Structure formats: C-alpha cells, structure tokens
Backbone as JSON, one array per atom type, in Angstrom:
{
  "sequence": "XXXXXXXXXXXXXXXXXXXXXXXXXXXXXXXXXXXXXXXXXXXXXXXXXXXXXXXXXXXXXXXXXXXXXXXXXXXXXXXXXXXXXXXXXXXXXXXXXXXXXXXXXXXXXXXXXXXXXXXXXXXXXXXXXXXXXXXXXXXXXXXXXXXXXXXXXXXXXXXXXXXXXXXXXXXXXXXXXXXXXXXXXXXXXXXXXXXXXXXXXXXXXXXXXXXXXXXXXXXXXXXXXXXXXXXXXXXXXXXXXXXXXXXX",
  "N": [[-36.36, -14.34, 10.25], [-33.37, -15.92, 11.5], [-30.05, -16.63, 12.78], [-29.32, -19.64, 11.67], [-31.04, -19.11, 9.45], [-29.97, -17.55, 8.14], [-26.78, -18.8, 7.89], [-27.12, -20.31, 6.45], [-27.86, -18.76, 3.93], [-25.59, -17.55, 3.34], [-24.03, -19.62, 3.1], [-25.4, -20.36, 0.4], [-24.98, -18.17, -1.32], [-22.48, -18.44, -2.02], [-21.59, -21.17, -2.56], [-23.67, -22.09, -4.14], [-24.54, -19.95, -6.11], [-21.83, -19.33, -6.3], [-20.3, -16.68, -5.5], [-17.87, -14.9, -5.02], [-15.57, -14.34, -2.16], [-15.4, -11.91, -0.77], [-17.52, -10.58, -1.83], [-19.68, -12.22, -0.58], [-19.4, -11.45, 1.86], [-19.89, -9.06, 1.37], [-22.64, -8.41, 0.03], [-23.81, -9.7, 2.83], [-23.24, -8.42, 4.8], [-24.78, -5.76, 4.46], [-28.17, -6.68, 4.08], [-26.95, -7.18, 7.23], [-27.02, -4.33, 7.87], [-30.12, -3.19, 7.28], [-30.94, -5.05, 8.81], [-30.51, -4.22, 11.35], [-31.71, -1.27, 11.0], [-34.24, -2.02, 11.83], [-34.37, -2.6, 14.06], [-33.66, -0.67, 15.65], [-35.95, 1.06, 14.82], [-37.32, -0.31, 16.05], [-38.83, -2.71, 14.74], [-38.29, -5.01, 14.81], [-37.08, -7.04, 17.24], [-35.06, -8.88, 18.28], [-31.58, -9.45, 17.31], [-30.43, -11.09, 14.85], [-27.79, -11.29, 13.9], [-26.19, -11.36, 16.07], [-23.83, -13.57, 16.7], [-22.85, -13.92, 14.25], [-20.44, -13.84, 11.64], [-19.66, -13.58, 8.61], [-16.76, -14.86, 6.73], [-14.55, -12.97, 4.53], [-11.78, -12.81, 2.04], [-8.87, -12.15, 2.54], [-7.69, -9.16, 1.52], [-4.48, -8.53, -0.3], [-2.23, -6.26, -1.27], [-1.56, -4.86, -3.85], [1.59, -4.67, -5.41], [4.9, -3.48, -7.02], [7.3, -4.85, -8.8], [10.79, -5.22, -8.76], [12.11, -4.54, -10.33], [9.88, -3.53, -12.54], [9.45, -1.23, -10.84], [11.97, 0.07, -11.65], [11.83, 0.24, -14.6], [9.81, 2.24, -15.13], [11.17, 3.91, -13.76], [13.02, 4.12, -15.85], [12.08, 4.52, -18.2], [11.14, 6.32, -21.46], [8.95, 9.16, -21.01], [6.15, 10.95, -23.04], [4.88, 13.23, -22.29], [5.0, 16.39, -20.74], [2.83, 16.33, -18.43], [3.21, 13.86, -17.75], [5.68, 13.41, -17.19], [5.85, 14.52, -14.49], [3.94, 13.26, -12.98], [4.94, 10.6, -13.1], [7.68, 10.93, -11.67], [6.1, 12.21, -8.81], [4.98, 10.01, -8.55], [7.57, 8.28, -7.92], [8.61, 9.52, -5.64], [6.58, 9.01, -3.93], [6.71, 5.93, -3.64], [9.34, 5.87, -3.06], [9.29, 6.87, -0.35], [6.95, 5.95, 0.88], [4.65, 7.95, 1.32], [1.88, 9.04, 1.18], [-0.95, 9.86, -1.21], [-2.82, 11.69, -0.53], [-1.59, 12.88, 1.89], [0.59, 13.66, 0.7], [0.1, 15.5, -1.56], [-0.26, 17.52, 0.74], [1.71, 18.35, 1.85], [4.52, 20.23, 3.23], [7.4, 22.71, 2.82], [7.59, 23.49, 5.53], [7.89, 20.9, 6.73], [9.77, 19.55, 6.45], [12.86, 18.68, 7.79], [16.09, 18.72, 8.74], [19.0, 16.8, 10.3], [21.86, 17.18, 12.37], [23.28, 15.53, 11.45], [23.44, 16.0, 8.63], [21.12, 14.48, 7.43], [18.04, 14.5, 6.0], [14.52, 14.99, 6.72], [10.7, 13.77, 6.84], [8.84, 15.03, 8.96], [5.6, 14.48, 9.83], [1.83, 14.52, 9.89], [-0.48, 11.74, 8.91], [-3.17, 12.52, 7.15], [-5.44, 11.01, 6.83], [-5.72, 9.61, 9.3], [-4.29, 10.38, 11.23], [-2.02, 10.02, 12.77], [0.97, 10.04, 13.56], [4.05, 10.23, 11.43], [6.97, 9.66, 10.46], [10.03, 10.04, 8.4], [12.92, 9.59, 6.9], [15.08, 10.9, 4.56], [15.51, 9.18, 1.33], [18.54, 9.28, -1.27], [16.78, 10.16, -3.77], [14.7, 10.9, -3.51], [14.9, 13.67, -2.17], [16.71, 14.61, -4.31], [14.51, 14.84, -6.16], [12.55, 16.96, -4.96], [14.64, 18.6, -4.83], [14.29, 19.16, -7.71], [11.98, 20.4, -8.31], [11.48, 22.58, -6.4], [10.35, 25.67, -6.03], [8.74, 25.53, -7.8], [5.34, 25.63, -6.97], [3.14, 27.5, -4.84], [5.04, 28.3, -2.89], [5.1, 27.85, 0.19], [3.81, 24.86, -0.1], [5.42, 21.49, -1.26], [5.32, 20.24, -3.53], [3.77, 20.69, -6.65], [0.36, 19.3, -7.53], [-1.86, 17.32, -9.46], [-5.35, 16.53, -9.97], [-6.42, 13.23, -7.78], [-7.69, 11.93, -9.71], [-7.07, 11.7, -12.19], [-3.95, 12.04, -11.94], [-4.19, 9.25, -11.64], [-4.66, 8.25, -13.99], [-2.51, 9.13, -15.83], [-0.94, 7.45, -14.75], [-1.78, 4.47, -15.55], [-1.45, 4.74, -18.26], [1.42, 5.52, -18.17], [2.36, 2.49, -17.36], [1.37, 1.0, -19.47], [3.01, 2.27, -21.3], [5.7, 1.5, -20.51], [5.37, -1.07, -20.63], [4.29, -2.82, -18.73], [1.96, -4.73, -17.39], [-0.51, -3.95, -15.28], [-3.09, -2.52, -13.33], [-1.92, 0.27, -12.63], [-1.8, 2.51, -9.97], [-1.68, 5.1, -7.86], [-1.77, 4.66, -5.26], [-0.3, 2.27, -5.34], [2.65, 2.82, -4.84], [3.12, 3.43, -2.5], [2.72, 0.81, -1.45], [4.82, -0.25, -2.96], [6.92, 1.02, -1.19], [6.67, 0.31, 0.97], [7.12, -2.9, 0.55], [9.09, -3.49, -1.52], [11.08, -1.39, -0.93], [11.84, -1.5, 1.85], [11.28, -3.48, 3.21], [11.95, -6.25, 2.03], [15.02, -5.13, 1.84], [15.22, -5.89, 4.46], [14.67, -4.03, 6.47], [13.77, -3.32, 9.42], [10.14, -4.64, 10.49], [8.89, -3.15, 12.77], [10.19, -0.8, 12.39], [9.91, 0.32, 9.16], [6.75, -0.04, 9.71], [6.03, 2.53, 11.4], [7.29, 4.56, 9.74], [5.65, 4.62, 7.69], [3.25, 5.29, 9.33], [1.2, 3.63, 10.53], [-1.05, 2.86, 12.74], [-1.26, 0.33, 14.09], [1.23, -2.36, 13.59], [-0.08, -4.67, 12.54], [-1.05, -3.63, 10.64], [0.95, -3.22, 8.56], [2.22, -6.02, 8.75], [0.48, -7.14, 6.58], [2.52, -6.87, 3.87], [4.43, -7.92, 4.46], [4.32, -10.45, 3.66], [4.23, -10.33, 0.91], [7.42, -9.96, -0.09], [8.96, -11.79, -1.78], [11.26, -11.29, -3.04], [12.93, -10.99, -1.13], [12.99, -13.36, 0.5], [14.11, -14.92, -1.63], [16.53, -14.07, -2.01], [17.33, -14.34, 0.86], [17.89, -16.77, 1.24], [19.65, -17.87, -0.79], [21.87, -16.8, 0.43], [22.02, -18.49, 2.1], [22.27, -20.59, 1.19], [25.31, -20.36, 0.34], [26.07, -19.8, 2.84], [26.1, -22.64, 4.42], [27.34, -23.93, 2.25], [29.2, -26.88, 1.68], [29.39, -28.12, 4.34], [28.13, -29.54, 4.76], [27.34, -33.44, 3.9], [26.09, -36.25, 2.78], [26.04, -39.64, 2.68], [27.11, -41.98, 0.46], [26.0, -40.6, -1.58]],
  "CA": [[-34.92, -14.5, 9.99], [-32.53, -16.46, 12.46], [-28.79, -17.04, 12.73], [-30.13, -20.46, 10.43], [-31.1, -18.75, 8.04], [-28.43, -16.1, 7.4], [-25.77, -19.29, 7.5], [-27.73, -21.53, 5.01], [-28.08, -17.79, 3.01], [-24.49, -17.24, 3.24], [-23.59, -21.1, 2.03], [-26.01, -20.71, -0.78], [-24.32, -17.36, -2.16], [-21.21, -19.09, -1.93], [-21.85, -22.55, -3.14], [-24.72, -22.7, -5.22], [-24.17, -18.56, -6.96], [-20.31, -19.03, -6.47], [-19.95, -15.88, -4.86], [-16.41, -14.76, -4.42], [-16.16, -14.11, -0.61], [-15.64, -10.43, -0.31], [-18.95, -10.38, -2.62], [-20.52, -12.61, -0.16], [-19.33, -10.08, 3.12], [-20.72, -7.11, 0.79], [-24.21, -8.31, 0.39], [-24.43, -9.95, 4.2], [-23.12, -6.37, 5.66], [-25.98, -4.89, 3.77], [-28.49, -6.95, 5.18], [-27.08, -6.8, 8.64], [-27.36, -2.96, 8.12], [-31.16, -3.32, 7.37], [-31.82, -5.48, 10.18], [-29.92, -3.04, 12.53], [-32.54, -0.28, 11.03], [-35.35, -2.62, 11.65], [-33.96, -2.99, 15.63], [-33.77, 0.67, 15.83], [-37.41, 1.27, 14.59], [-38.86, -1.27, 16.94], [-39.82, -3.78, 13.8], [-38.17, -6.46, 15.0], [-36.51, -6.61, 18.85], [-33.52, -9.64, 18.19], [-30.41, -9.2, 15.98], [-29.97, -12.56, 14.46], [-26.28, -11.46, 13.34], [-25.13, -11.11, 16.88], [-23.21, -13.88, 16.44], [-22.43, -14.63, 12.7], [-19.62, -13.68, 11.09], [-19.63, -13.94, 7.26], [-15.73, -14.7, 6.67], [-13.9, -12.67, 3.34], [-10.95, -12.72, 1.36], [-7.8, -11.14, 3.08], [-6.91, -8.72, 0.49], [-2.97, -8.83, -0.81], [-1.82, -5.16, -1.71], [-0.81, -4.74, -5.27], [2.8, -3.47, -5.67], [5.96, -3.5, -8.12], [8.55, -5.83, -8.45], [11.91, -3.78, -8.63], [12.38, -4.45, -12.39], [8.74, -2.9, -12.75], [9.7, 0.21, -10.54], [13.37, 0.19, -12.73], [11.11, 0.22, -15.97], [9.07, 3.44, -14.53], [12.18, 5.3, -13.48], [14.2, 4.77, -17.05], [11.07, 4.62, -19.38], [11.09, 7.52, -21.9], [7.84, 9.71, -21.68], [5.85, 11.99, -24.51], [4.37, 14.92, -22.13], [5.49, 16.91, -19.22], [2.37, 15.99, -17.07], [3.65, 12.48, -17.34], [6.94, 13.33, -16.12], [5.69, 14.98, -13.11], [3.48, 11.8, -12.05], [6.11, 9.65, -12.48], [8.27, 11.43, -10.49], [5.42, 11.87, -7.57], [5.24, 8.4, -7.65], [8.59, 7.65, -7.68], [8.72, 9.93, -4.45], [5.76, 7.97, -3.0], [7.73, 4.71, -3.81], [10.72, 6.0, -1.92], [8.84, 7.19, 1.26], [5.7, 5.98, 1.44], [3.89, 8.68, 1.52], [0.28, 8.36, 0.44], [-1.47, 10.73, -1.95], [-3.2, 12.79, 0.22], [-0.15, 13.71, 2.49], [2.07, 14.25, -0.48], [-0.81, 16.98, -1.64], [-0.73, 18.61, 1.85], [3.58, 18.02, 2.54], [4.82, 21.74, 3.14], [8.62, 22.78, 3.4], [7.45, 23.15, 7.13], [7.08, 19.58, 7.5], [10.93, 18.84, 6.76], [13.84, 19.03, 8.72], [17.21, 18.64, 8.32], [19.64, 16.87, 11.26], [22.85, 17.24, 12.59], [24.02, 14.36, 10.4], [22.85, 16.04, 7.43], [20.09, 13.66, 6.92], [17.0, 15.07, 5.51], [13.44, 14.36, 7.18], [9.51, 14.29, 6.69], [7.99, 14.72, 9.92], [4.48, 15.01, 9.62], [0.9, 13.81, 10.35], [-1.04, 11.47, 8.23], [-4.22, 13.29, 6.67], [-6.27, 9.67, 7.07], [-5.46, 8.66, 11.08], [-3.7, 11.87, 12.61], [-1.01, 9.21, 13.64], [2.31, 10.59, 12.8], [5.61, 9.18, 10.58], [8.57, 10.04, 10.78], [10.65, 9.35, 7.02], [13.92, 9.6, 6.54], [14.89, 10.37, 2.81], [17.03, 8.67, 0.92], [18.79, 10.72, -2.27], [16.02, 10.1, -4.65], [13.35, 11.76, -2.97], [15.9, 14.87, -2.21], [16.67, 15.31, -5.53], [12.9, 15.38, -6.73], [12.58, 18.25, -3.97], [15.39, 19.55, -5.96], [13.86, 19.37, -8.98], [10.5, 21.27, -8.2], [11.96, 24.02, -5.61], [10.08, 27.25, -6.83], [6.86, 25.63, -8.55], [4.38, 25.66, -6.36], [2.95, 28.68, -4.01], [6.03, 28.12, -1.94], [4.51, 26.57, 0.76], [4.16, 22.89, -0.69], [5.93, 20.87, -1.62], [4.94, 19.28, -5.23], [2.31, 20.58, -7.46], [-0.26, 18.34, -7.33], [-2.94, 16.99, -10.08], [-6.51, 15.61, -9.1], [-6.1, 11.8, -8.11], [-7.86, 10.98, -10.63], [-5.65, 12.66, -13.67], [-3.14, 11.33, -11.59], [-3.97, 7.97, -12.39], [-5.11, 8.06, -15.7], [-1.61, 9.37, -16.53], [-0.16, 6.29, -14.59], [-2.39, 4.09, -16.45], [-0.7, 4.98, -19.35], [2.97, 5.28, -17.96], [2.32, 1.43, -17.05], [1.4, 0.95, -20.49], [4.29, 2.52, -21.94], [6.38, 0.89, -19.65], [4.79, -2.63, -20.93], [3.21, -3.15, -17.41], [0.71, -5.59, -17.28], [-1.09, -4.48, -14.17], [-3.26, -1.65, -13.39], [-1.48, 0.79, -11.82], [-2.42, 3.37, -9.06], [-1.01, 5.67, -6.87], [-1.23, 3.84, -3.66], [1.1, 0.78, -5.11], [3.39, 3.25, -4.87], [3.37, 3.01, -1.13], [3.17, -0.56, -0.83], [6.18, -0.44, -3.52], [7.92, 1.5, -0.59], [6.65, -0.81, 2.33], [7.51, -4.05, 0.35], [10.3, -3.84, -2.26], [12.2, -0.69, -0.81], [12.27, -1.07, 3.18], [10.88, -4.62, 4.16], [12.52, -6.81, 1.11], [16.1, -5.12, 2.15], [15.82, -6.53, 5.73], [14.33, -2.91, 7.47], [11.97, -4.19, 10.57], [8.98, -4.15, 10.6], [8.41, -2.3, 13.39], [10.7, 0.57, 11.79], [8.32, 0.17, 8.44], [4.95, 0.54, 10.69], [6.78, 3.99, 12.08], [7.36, 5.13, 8.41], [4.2, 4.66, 7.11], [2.18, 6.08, 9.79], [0.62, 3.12, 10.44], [-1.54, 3.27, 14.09], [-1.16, -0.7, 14.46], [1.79, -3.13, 13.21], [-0.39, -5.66, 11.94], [-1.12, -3.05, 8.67], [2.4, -3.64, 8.22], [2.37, -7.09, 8.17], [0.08, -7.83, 5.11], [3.15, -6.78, 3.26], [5.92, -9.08, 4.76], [3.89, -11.34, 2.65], [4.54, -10.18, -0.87], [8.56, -9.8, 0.04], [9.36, -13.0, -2.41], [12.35, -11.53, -3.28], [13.63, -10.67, 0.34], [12.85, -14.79, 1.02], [14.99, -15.25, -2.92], [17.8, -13.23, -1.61], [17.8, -14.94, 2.31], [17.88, -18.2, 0.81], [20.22, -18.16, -2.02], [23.06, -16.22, 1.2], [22.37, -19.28, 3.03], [23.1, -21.8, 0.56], [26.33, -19.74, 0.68], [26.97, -20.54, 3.88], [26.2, -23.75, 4.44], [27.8, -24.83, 1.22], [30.36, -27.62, 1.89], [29.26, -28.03, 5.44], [27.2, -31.21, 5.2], [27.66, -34.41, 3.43], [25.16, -37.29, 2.49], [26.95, -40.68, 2.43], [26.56, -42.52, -0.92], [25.14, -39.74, -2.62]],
  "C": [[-34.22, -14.85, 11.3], [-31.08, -16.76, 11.9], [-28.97, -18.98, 11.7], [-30.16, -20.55, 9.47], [-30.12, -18.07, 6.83], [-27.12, -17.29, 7.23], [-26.18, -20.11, 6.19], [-27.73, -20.36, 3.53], [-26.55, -17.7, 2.49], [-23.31, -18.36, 2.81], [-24.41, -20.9, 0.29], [-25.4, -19.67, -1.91], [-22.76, -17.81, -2.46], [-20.81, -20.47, -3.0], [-22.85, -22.59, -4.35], [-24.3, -20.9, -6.37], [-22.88, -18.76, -7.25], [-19.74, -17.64, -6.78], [-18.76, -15.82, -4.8], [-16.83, -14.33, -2.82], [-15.96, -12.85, -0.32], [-16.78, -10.08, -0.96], [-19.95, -10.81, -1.57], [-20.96, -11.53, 0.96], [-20.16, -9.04, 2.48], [-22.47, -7.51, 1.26], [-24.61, -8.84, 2.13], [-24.42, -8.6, 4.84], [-24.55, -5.8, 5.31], [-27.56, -5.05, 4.13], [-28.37, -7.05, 6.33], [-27.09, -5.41, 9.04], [-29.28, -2.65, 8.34], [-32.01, -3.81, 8.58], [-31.56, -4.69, 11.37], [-31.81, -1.71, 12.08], [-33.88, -0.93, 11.58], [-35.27, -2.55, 13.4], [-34.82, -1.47, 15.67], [-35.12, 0.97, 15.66], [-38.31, 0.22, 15.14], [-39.6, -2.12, 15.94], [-39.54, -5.25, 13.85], [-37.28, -5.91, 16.56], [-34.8, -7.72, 18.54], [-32.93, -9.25, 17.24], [-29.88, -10.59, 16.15], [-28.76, -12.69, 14.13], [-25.64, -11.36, 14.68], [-24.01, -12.17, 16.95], [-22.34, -15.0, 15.56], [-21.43, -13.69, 12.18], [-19.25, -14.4, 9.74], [-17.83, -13.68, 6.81], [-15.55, -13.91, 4.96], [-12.4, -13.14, 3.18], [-9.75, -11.79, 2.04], [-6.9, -10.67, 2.12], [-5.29, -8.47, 0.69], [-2.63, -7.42, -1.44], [-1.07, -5.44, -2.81], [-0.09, -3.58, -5.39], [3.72, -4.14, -7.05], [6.68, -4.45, -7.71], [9.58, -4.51, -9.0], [12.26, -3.93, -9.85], [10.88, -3.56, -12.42], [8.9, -1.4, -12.5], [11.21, 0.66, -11.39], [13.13, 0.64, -14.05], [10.3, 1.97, -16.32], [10.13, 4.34, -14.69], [12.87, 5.7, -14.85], [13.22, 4.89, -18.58], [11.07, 6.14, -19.81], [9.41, 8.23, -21.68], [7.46, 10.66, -22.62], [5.73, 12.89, -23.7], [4.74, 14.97, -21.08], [4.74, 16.56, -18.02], [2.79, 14.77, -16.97], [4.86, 12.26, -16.43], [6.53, 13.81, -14.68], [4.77, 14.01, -12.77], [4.07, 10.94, -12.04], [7.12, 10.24, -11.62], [7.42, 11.92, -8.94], [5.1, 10.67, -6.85], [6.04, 7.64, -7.24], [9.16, 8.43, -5.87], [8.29, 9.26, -3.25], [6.64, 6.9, -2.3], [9.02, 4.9, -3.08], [10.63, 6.64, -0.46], [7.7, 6.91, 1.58], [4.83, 6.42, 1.69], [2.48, 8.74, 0.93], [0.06, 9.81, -0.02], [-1.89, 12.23, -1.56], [-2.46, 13.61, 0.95], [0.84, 14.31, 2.08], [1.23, 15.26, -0.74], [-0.34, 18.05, -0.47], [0.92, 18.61, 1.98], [3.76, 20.22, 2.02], [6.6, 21.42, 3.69], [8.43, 22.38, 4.81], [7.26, 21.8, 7.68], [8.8, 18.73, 7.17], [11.52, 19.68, 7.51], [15.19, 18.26, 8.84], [18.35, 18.01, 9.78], [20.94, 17.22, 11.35], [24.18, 17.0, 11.75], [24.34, 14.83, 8.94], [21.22, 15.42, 6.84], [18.38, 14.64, 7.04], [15.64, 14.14, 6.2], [12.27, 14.63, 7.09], [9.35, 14.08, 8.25], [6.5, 15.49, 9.95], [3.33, 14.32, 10.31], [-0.01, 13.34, 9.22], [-2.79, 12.33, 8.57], [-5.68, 12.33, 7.17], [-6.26, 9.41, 8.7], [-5.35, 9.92, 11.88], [-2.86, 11.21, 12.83], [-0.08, 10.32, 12.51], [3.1, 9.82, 12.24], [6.34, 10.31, 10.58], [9.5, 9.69, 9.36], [11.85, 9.9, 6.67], [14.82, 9.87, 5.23], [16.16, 9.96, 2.4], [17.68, 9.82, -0.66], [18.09, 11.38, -3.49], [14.91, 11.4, -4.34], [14.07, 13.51, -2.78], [16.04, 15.34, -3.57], [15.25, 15.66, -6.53], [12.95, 16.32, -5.85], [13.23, 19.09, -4.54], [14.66, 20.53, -6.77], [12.6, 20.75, -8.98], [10.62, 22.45, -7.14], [11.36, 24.96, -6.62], [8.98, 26.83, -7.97], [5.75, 25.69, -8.47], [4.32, 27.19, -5.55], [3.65, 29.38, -2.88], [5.56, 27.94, -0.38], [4.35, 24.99, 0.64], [4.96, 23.15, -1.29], [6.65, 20.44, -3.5], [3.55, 20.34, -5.75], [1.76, 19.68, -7.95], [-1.27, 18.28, -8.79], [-4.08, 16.23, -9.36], [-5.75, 13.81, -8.98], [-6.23, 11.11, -8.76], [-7.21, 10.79, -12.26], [-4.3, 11.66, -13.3], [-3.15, 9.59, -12.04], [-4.35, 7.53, -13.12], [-3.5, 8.13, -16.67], [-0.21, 8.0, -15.91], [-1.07, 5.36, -15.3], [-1.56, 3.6, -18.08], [0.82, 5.24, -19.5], [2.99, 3.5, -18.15], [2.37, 0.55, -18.63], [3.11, 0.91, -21.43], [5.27, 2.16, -21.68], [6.32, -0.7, -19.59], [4.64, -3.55, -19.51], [2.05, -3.67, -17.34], [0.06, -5.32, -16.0], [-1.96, -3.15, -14.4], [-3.26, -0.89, -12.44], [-1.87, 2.6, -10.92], [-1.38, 4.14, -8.25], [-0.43, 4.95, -5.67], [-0.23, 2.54, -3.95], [2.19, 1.56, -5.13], [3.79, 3.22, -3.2], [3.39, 1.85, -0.48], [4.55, -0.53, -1.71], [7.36, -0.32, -2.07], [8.52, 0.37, 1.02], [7.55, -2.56, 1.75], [9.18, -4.08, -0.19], [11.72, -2.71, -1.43], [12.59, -0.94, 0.35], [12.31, -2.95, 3.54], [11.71, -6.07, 3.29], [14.2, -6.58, 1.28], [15.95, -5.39, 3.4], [15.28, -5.18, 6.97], [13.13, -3.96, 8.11], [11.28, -3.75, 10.46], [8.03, -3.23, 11.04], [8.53, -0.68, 12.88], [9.86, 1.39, 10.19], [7.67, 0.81, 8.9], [5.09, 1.77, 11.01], [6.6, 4.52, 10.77], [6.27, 5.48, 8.06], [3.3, 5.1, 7.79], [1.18, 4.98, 10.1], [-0.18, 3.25, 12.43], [-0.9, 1.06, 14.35], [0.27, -1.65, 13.68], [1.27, -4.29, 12.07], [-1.09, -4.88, 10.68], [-0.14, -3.13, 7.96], [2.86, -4.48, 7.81], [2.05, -7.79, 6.83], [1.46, -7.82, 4.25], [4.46, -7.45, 3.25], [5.79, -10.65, 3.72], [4.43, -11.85, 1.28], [5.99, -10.06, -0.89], [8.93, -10.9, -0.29], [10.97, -12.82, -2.78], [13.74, -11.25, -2.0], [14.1, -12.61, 0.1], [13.84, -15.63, -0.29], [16.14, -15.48, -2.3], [18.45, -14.25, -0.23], [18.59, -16.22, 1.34], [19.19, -18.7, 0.67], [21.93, -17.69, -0.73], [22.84, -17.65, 2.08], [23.06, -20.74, 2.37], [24.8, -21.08, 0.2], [27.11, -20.4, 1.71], [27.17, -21.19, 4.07], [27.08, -24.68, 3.71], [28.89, -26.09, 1.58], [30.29, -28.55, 3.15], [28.74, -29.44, 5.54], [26.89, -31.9, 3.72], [26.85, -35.48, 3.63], [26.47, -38.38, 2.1], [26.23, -41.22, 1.35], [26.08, -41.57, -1.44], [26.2, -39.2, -3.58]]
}
C-alpha cells in the first residue's frame, strides 16, 4: 500500500461506488487507523497516509426557521412530559445551552446584576471553556415556572436524552414539522435565528455558547438567510430614489 494506492482507492469509492464524501472519510480513517496499528506492531515501518488527506462534506447544522420555533411555542400539547420538553427546549433555543449543561445548571450558576439583568455563568460540561448568557424574559419565566421541582439544587428536571427526543419527535410532528428534530437544534436555533440573524456579533455569539474557537461560530453565519432577507430588503429602503437609469 502507497499514497497511489489509497488516492486511486479513495477516487474509486467516490466515483465508481458513489460514495457520499463523509462515507468516503469514514472508511479511509478506518484504514488509516489499521495501518497506524500495523506501524506500532512493527508490520510495516512507512505510513503511506502521511500525506493524504481524504477531503469530506462540511456539515451545515440543522436549526428552525422562526415560524418553526413560533409553531413549537403556540402548538397545543396532549401530556405533561411534552410540555416540559418543549419548554427545555424552548430554554435551550433562548440561551444556547446544550443538553448536558442544562442537566447539570444549578441556582448556583446564576446571578443577578446591578441592572437587574439575570445571568448563567457557568462551565461547559463538553470543553471546560466557560459562557457567560445573559437571559432574556423567556428563559426567566421558565425558571419561574419550575422553582420548587427539582431537589433544589438544579435547575430543571431533566428526562434521559433520549425520552427527550422521542417526545420532540413527536412535538415536531404535531407541530407539522417536516424535519427531524433534536435537542441540539435547539442551540443552533439560539446561535442562528435568535442572536446572529438579529445582527449580535459573532464574537459575542462564540462567548455565549462556550465555544473555545470562533470559527465553531461561524458555520452558523451561514444558515442566517433571513438576517441577509432582512439586510437587503432595509437597503433597498435606503437607496430607493437615489439612482436613476437613463431611458429606462
């Protein structure tokens, strides 16, 4: 096996199988794990992948459009655990908070300023990096709501993740949601439609979310179609009147 072989391998899963390309990355990784064990045990001495790089697919985070999250918030449900996962996700969706951190969130992790303004400061469960989240009145009043149901310590009473999204599943449904919906689009909801779509920077975003780098931030400046609607439609505003085509 030579760098050769592994590109002619990695055209043929592609081209001739018609491989999607994060399919192709899966199986090359898998072999360049093997040949790594093969180094390691002295069965072969070169690593033919030192420098191949099997390109993928730069996944696109699946979130809500704000009619979708609008549909969620005023949709009737049948059972009480439903109401309490839509309202964890509608928390998510208004701070970003990911699954695991919302599980672990303790009174001790807000704090209240000067201003009034209500705050998570905490440490993501995934990185250790910290965020910082600001709430707006939504998320406050869920806090409201659930004061005195839990062990008083947390926050929320929590369901497994996976209950959890069996019972979104079926909100989405009921909600005539064509997608299939998860917890975590509840935190790109927050990154795309709630912070980065009204004009919040990016940088301020990346802070929110706990992110260690900026550029996890960015994927999502992406999907902000209706930010780029909105710019647009204020500039043909301005401009209007301003400039004149002769003969036209």
């Amino acid at each position: 096996m030579d760098y050769s072989f592994i590109e002619k391998f990695d055209h043929y899963l592609r081209i001739e199988r018609k491989f999607k390309a994060n399919s192709v990355v899966g199986i090359i990784g898998k072999i360049k794990l093997m040949v790594k064990s093969a180094i390691t045990d002295d069965v072969i001495v070169f690593d033919p992948f030192i420098s191949f790089r099997s390109e993928g697919e730069e996944s696109k985070p699946k979130t809500l459009t704000r009619q979708e999250l609008e549909q969620i918030m005023t949709t009737p449900l049948d059972i009480p655990s439903r109401y309490l996962v839509r309202d964890l996700f509608l928390f998510s969706a208004f701070t970003g908070i990911s699954f695991s951190d919302l599980r672990n969130l303790k009174y001790s992790d807000l704090a209240t300023n000067d201003d009034g303004t209500v705050w998570i400061h905490s440490k993501r469960i995934k990185t250790g990096v910290e965020f910082h989240v600001p709430l707006l009145d939504l998320p406050i009043k869920l806090i409201d709501k659930y004061r005195g149901s839990t062990d008083g310590e947390h926050v929320f009473r929590m369901l497994s993740n996976v209950k959890t999204n069996l019972h979104l599943k079926k909100i989405a449904q009921m909600c005539g949601i064509d997608k299939c919906l998860c917890f975590h689009a509840a935190r790109h909801c927050y990154a795309s439609v709630i912070t980065l779509s009204q004009g919040i920077p990016m940088e301020t975003v990346s802070r929110m979310l706990g992110h260690s780098t900026i550029k996890s931030t960015r994927i999502y400046a992406q999907i902000s179609y209706e930010k780029v609607d909105s710019d647009m439609k204020q500039l043909a505003k301005s401009i209007k009147g301003k400039y004149h085509l002769a003969n036209l």
